[in-house]
PDB file of C-alpha atoms in Angstrom:
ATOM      1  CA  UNK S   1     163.313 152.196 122.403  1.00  0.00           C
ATOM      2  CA  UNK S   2     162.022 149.410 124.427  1.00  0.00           C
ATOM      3  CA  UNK S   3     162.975 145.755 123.394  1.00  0.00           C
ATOM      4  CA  UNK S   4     160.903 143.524 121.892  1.00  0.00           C
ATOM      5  CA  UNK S   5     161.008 141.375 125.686  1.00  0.00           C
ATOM      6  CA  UNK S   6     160.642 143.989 127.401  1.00  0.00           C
ATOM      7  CA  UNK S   7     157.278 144.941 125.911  1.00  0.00           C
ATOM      8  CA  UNK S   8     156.268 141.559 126.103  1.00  0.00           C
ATOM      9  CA  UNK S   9     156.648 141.415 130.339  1.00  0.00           C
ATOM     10  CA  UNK S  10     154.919 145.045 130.391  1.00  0.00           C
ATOM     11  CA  UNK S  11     152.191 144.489 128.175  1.00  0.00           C
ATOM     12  CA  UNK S  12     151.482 140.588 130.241  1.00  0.00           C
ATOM     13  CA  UNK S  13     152.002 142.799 133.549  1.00  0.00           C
ATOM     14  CA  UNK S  14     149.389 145.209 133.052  1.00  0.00           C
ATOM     15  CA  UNK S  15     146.660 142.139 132.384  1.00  0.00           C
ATOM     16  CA  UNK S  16     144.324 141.281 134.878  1.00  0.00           C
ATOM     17  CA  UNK S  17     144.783 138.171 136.814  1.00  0.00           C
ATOM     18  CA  UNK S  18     142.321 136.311 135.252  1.00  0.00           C
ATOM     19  CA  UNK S  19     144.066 136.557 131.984  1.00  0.00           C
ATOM     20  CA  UNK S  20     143.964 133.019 130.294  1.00  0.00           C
ATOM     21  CA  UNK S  21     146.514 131.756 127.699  1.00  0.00           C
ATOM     22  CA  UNK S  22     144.155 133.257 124.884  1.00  0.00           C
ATOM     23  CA  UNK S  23     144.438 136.647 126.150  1.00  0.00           C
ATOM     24  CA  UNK S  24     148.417 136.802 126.954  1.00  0.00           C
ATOM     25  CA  UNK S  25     148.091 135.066 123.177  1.00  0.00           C
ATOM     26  CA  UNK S  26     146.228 137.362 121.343  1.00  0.00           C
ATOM     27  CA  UNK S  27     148.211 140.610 123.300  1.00  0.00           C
ATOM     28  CA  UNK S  28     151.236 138.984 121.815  1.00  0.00           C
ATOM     29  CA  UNK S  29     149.557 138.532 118.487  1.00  0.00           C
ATOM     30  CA  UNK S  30     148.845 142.733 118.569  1.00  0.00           C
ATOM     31  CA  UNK S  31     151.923 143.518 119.487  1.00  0.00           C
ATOM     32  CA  UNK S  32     153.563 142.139 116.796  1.00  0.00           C
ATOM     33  CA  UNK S  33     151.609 143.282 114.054  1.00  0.00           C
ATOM     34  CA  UNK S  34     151.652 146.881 115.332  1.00  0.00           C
ATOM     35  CA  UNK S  35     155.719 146.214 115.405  1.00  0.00           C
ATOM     36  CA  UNK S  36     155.665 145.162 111.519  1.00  0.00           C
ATOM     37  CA  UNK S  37     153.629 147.966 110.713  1.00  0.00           C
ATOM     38  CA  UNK S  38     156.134 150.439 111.918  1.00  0.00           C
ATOM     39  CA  UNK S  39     158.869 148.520 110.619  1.00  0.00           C
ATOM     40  CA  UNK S  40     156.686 148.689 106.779  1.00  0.00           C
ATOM     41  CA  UNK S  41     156.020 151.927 107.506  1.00  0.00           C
ATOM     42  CA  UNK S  42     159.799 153.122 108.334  1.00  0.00           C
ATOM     43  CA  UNK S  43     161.042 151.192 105.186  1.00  0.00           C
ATOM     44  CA  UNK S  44     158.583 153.034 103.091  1.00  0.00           C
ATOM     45  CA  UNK S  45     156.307 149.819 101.990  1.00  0.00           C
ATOM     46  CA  UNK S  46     152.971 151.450 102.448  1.00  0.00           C
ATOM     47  CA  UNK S  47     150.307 152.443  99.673  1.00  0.00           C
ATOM     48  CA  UNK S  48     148.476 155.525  99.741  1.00  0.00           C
ATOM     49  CA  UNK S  49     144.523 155.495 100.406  1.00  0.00           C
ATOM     50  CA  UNK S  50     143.836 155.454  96.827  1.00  0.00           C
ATOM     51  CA  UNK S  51     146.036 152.887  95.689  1.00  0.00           C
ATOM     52  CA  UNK S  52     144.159 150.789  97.846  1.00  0.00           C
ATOM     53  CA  UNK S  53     140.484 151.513  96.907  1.00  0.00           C
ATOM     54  CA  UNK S  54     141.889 151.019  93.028  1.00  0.00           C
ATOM     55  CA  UNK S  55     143.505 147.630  94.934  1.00  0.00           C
ATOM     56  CA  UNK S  56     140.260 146.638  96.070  1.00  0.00           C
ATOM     57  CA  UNK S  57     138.254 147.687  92.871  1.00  0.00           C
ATOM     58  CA  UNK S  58     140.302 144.753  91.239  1.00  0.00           C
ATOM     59  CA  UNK S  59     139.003 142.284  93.457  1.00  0.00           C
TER      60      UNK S  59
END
């Protein structure tokens, strides 16, 4: 599994030149929540579908 830094230099790497601070930001920003969803995800805190519409109802 790639490190955390390591996905960070390939991810900025593969961005064009012109990438700006808000770009290299907001790629950051992704690739973190993506890496808490798998982490939720492999420690089981997810909901099914239909919890979440019942979730939603209640809003």
């Amino acid at each position: 599994m790639e490190t955390l830094k390591q996905e960070v230099m390939n991810a900025i790497s593969k961005m064009p030149e012109t990438a700006d601070i808000d770009d290299i930001m907001y790629r950051l920003y992704v690739i973190d929540k993506v890496r808490k969803g798998k982490e939720a995800v492999q420690q089981g805190k997810v909901i099914s579908a239909e919890e979440l519409r019942e979730e939603i109802k209640s809003w």
